[in-house]
DNA sequence: TGCGATTGGTTTGGGCCCGAACGATCGAGC
DNA sequence: GCTCGATCGTTCGGGCCCAAACCAATCGCA
């Protein structure tokens, strides 16, 4: 949200429009930078790692969750990935048509659908994830304390729930 | 990406699949938490502040940039907002049809288009932004050092460019 | 001055994204 | 057994999202 302009300049402009209100500019800067970072990182990873494999961001997240947990119910994937079940339904259909995942109705509960990776899906993830992690390392290389960075982000996530 | 499961459990699963490779789990956790936070914050703000005004996230960002800078070229909006010019073109059409912004071809350069807020657009932002900032304050209330948090996020953004 | 290269915004096509509505299934309590 | 409420995945409609193709305007450079 806040961009090439300086922070001070942005504050000045906001103050000019809402001078009579008390605002929290530090909070504004943090939220703004959160989205700039997430956007930049996502675009970067999509271009460098995902595009060559013809995968979208969300498709990769779905594959990742299924890969880690081997056999997952769709509701779990949606919760872990942070998107709606409606979105997941479409992405799963795409991945299924490409032969990367398989849907199977649960035997113990007829409402649930279990998802697993096909052999092709597992092979793809095994090749992709190391590249992905290399980029993650590069992206965070200038972050001093990774542990406290993760904790800070978790604090924001929790504060919204 | 990483969700209800514990971090240690996730690492164990990844290690089981890629045990022979060196991975950076701390970097993985930071990137993962970055997206969880951004998703959670965005969804929260959309539901609490934006939905009542019938605005999407991107539409609000566009309005915000134009509001701050009064008269902006579309290329600037796209750069500040962090999305493509193709996306912007569609969102601007939506906002224009709702009477919140106006497009005007630049007089000095026939390729450029300047965007301004209408009176209705300014009125909307004046009412909306204080609510938005209140939520931003609440979201960051458990972050100890807002300054270093913003710096950390900036470091990640810069590392991808 | 002329013309190829660059820049800027829009359009197009395909995919993601959500809330709401829907049909199927399950389970608690009678 | 039966029913009512809750849960699950899918579908639908509308909007966002991007890359690539496109056209108009401008610039660079001889």
XYZ file of C-alpha atoms (C1' of nucleotides) in Angstrom:
382
model
C 0.000 0.000 0.000
C 2.610 2.555 0.940
C 5.057 2.641 -1.877
C 7.958 4.512 -3.385
C 7.011 7.653 -1.493
C 8.568 8.163 1.874
C 6.733 7.252 5.018
C 6.946 10.796 6.324
C 5.414 12.153 3.148
C 2.532 9.706 3.347
C 1.867 10.644 6.962
C 1.841 14.301 6.049
C -0.758 13.695 3.353
C -2.965 11.626 5.631
C -2.684 14.193 8.405
C -3.739 16.898 5.964
C -6.963 15.030 5.299
C -7.690 13.845 8.819
C -5.786 16.307 10.952
C -8.409 16.344 13.645
C -8.251 12.626 14.307
C -5.726 10.612 16.248
C -4.177 7.991 14.054
C -1.646 5.254 14.608
C 0.914 5.663 11.867
C 3.191 2.953 13.163
C 0.413 0.399 12.972
C -0.403 1.675 9.499
C 3.199 1.208 8.390
C 3.372 -2.330 9.745
C 0.159 -3.462 8.042
C 1.171 -1.733 4.855
C 4.594 -3.376 4.850
C 3.034 -6.722 5.654
C 1.133 -6.618 2.380
C 3.998 -5.269 0.361
C 6.184 -8.099 1.628
C 3.589 -10.811 1.071
C 2.875 -9.557 -2.440
C 6.529 -9.256 -3.365
C 7.425 -12.684 -2.007
C 4.463 -14.359 -3.649
C 5.130 -12.777 -7.038
C 8.782 -13.679 -6.801
C 8.158 -17.315 -5.933
C 5.479 -17.604 -8.596
C 7.843 -16.362 -11.259
C 10.998 -18.188 -10.238
C 9.763 -21.555 -8.997
C 6.079 -22.049 -9.770
C 5.654 -20.697 -13.306
C 8.170 -23.150 -14.819
C 6.105 -25.970 -13.340
C 2.889 -24.311 -14.531
C 1.525 -24.028 -11.003
C -0.302 -21.172 -9.348
C 0.455 -20.159 -5.791
C -2.694 -21.684 -4.404
C -2.227 -24.891 -6.342
C 1.246 -25.227 -4.836
C -0.056 -24.652 -1.316
C -2.648 -27.364 -1.841
C -0.030 -29.778 -3.140
C 2.238 -28.926 -0.221
C -0.395 -29.643 2.413
C -1.367 -32.930 0.810
C 2.282 -33.873 0.347
C 3.089 -33.332 4.016
C 0.060 -35.068 5.414
C -0.200 -37.819 2.846
C -3.967 -38.176 3.026
C -6.071 -35.204 4.054
C -9.718 -34.274 4.176
C -10.545 -31.274 2.009
C -11.737 -29.232 4.986
C -8.256 -29.566 6.476
C -6.591 -28.364 3.295
C -8.771 -25.266 3.187
C -8.073 -24.482 6.832
C -4.322 -24.978 6.490
C -4.078 -23.075 3.244
C -6.167 -20.172 4.464
C -8.719 -20.052 1.676
C -12.387 -20.957 1.357
C -13.707 -24.390 0.574
C -15.245 -22.953 -2.576
C -11.823 -21.930 -3.818
C -10.348 -25.267 -2.887
C -13.018 -27.137 -4.790
C -12.020 -25.434 -8.029
C -8.286 -25.774 -7.489
C -8.644 -29.459 -6.647
C -10.517 -30.027 -9.890
C -7.699 -28.365 -11.806
C -5.057 -30.458 -10.071
C -7.087 -33.620 -10.495
C -7.485 -33.023 -14.220
C -3.713 -32.677 -14.464
C -3.240 -35.982 -12.712
C -1.449 -34.592 -9.657
C -4.006 -35.410 -6.956
C -6.856 -37.841 -6.416
C -10.154 -37.393 -4.623
C -11.779 -40.292 -2.770
C -14.935 -40.196 -0.747
C -14.256 -41.192 2.840
C -15.467 -44.637 3.812
C -16.169 -43.746 7.401
C -18.116 -40.559 6.670
C -19.919 -40.092 3.383
C -19.743 -36.316 3.595
C -15.964 -36.124 3.616
C -13.559 -36.326 0.710
C -9.969 -37.486 1.181
C -7.236 -36.171 -1.072
C -3.957 -37.892 -1.904
C -1.070 -37.160 -4.248
C -0.565 -39.312 -7.308
C 2.900 -40.620 -8.113
C 3.306 -37.720 -10.537
C 2.281 -35.313 -7.795
C 4.819 -36.699 -5.343
C 7.544 -36.581 -7.955
C 6.732 -32.976 -8.761
C 6.841 -31.901 -5.118
C 10.078 -33.683 -4.451
C 11.688 -31.694 -7.230
C 9.979 -28.422 -6.417
C 10.222 -28.060 -2.669
C 14.014 -27.827 -2.407
C 13.953 -25.000 -4.974
C 11.182 -23.347 -3.029
C 13.110 -23.588 0.219
C 16.227 -22.164 -1.428
C 14.229 -19.097 -2.387
C 12.772 -18.844 1.099
C 16.280 -18.788 2.467
C 17.279 -16.034 0.045
C 14.203 -13.986 0.860
C 14.868 -14.044 4.592
C 18.628 -13.655 4.379
C 18.570 -10.088 5.727
C 16.215 -10.834 8.594
C 18.290 -10.763 11.746
C 16.283 -12.957 14.077
C 14.133 -15.462 12.210
C 12.627 -16.782 15.404
C 11.302 -13.464 16.600
C 10.176 -12.583 13.086
C 8.022 -15.688 12.985
C 6.701 -14.906 16.458
C 5.800 -11.363 15.476
C 3.845 -12.564 12.452
C 2.081 -15.146 14.580
C 1.084 -12.415 17.017
C -0.624 -10.505 14.244
C -2.409 -13.588 12.997
C -3.692 -14.364 16.479
C -4.785 -10.787 17.093
C -7.266 -11.037 14.208
C -8.982 -14.183 15.401
C 0.567 -22.642 4.755
C 1.628 -24.171 8.030
C -1.457 -24.439 10.114
C -2.979 -25.960 13.192
C -0.281 -28.627 13.279
C 2.788 -27.883 15.275
C 5.904 -26.603 13.623
C 7.922 -29.546 14.898
C 5.460 -31.994 13.424
C 5.598 -30.269 10.053
C 9.381 -30.367 10.070
C 9.329 -34.043 10.881
C 7.050 -34.746 7.922
C 9.158 -32.706 5.546
C 12.341 -34.354 6.781
C 10.788 -37.758 6.205
C 10.270 -36.879 2.542
C 13.517 -35.040 1.921
C 15.780 -36.411 4.608
C 18.823 -36.307 2.414
C 18.611 -32.607 1.700
C 19.586 -29.649 3.815
C 16.634 -27.394 4.384
C 16.108 -24.103 6.159
C 13.137 -24.635 8.431
C 13.379 -21.237 10.039
C 13.097 -19.505 6.692
C 10.190 -21.797 5.854
C 8.407 -20.835 9.060
C 8.869 -17.121 8.456
C 7.547 -17.231 4.895
C 4.706 -19.463 5.964
C 3.743 -17.139 8.820
C 4.026 -14.139 6.540
C 1.234 -15.515 4.383
C -0.892 -16.667 7.254
C -0.702 -13.183 8.748
C -1.394 -11.373 5.493
C -4.353 -13.628 4.749
C -5.804 -13.322 8.218
C -5.424 -9.554 8.339
C -6.861 -9.072 4.889
C -9.867 -11.285 5.552
C -10.481 -9.559 8.854
C -10.352 -6.062 7.389
C -12.512 -7.067 4.451
C -15.181 -8.409 6.749
C -15.175 -5.714 9.403
C -14.526 -2.508 7.485
C -14.736 -3.076 3.743
C -17.739 -5.355 3.276
C -20.190 -2.881 4.889
C -19.039 -0.298 2.345
C -19.264 -2.876 -0.456
C -15.594 -2.538 -1.291
C -13.038 -5.211 -2.111
C -9.532 -5.070 -0.727
C -7.992 -3.977 -3.990
C -10.649 -1.364 -4.595
C -9.893 0.111 -1.184
C -6.166 0.201 -1.878
C -6.819 2.038 -5.142
C -9.066 4.559 -3.402
C -6.469 5.021 -0.679
C -3.643 5.790 -3.081
C -5.744 8.250 -5.053
C -7.038 9.828 -1.847
C -3.540 10.448 -0.510
C -2.044 11.766 -3.710
C -5.075 13.634 -4.955
C -4.340 13.181 -8.655
C -2.323 10.175 -9.784
C -1.361 8.522 -13.017
C -2.635 4.965 -13.279
C 0.874 3.546 -13.580
C 1.646 5.009 -10.144
C -1.433 3.420 -8.600
C -0.463 0.008 -9.912
C 3.094 0.367 -8.608
C 1.989 1.579 -5.177
C -0.739 -0.993 -4.818
C 1.436 -3.870 -5.935
C -0.765 -5.274 -8.673
C -0.646 -5.322 -12.465
C -1.924 -2.594 -14.718
C -4.378 -5.081 -16.189
C -5.919 -5.614 -12.769
C -6.018 -1.911 -12.112
C -7.799 -1.246 -15.357
C -10.695 -3.459 -14.334
C -10.903 -2.181 -10.777
C -10.859 1.423 -11.970
C -13.768 0.696 -14.294
C -15.721 -0.735 -11.380
C -14.976 2.271 -9.176
C -15.757 4.690 -11.989
C -19.127 3.063 -12.645
C -19.915 3.525 -8.961
C -19.061 7.203 -9.172
C -16.135 7.072 -6.741
C -13.272 7.976 -9.100
C -12.807 9.757 -12.408
C -10.407 9.075 -15.248
C -8.985 11.913 -17.360
C -6.463 11.662 -20.136
C -3.354 13.653 -19.317
C -2.951 16.877 -21.261
C 0.835 16.820 -21.261
C 1.171 13.200 -22.419
C -1.537 11.539 -24.442
C -0.588 8.064 -23.252
C -1.195 8.730 -19.563
C -4.459 8.703 -17.648
C -4.896 10.715 -14.452
C -7.241 9.501 -11.736
C -9.003 11.624 -9.131
C -11.584 10.977 -6.427
C -15.093 12.312 -6.843
C -16.767 14.104 -3.955
C -18.503 10.858 -3.091
C -15.162 9.068 -3.143
C -13.560 11.566 -0.771
C -16.504 11.401 1.564
C -16.329 7.614 1.624
C -12.620 7.583 2.431
C -12.938 10.148 5.155
C -15.441 7.927 6.890
C -13.630 4.683 6.184
C -9.990 5.356 6.936
C -10.345 6.053 10.660
C -12.164 2.726 11.047
C -9.451 1.054 9.044
C -6.728 2.542 11.207
C -8.529 1.481 14.374
C -8.404 -2.079 13.145
C -4.752 -1.746 12.213
C -4.031 -0.672 15.751
C -5.908 -3.653 17.147
C -4.133 -6.058 14.817
C -0.685 -4.881 15.864
C -1.439 -4.476 19.540
C 0.653 -7.472 20.565
C 3.649 -6.562 18.439
C 6.342 -5.349 20.806
C 8.415 -3.125 18.559
C 6.433 -1.741 15.645
C 9.465 -0.008 14.204
C 11.591 -3.109 13.938
C 8.606 -5.112 12.691
C 8.190 -2.706 9.797
C 11.915 -2.834 9.120
C 11.930 -6.619 9.074
C 9.103 -6.702 6.556
C 10.859 -4.127 4.412
C 13.981 -6.277 4.448
C 12.048 -9.182 3.001
C 10.460 -7.013 0.343
C 13.850 -5.654 -0.705
C 15.425 -9.116 -0.768
C 13.039 -10.185 -3.542
C 13.835 -7.292 -5.856
C 12.148 15.433 -40.166
C 11.381 10.736 -40.161
C 11.016 6.184 -38.250
C 11.993 2.352 -35.262
C 11.893 1.425 -30.368
C 9.712 2.382 -26.053
C 6.057 3.427 -22.998
C 1.213 3.443 -21.290
C -3.522 1.766 -20.850
C -6.964 -1.461 -22.406
C -8.688 -5.920 -23.882
C -8.739 -10.885 -23.863
C -8.617 -15.493 -21.981
C -7.978 -18.504 -18.312
C -7.703 -19.240 -13.466
C -8.361 -17.890 -8.598
C -11.426 -16.125 -4.936
C -15.463 -15.542 -1.990
C -20.330 -15.682 -0.055
C -24.572 -17.792 -0.590
C -27.453 -21.428 -1.908
C -27.837 -26.350 -2.521
C -28.087 -31.443 -1.891
C -26.275 -35.252 0.549
C -24.895 -37.236 4.868
C -24.513 -37.776 9.656
C -25.791 -37.783 14.608
C -28.364 -36.671 18.858
C -32.460 -37.267 21.065
C -36.640 -38.916 21.217
C -36.840 -46.041 13.537
C -37.491 -40.844 12.778
C -36.724 -36.329 12.575
C -34.261 -31.964 13.105
C -30.170 -29.543 13.120
C -25.386 -29.460 11.990
C -21.648 -30.477 8.800
C -19.414 -31.254 4.349
C -18.272 -30.535 -0.531
C -19.974 -28.570 -4.782
C -22.066 -25.132 -7.709
C -23.170 -20.472 -9.103
C -22.477 -15.543 -9.933
C -19.652 -11.713 -9.747
C -15.246 -9.675 -9.091
C -10.169 -9.870 -8.909
C -5.750 -11.298 -10.989
C -2.087 -11.919 -14.411
C 0.475 -12.476 -18.934
C 0.195 -11.613 -23.590
C -1.533 -9.236 -27.426
C -2.941 -4.851 -29.011
C -3.091 0.094 -30.347
C -2.053 4.861 -29.616
C 1.261 8.262 -28.304
C 5.886 9.641 -27.557
C 10.870 9.548 -27.678
C 15.613 8.787 -29.504
C 18.605 9.394 -32.835
C 20.382 10.107 -36.978
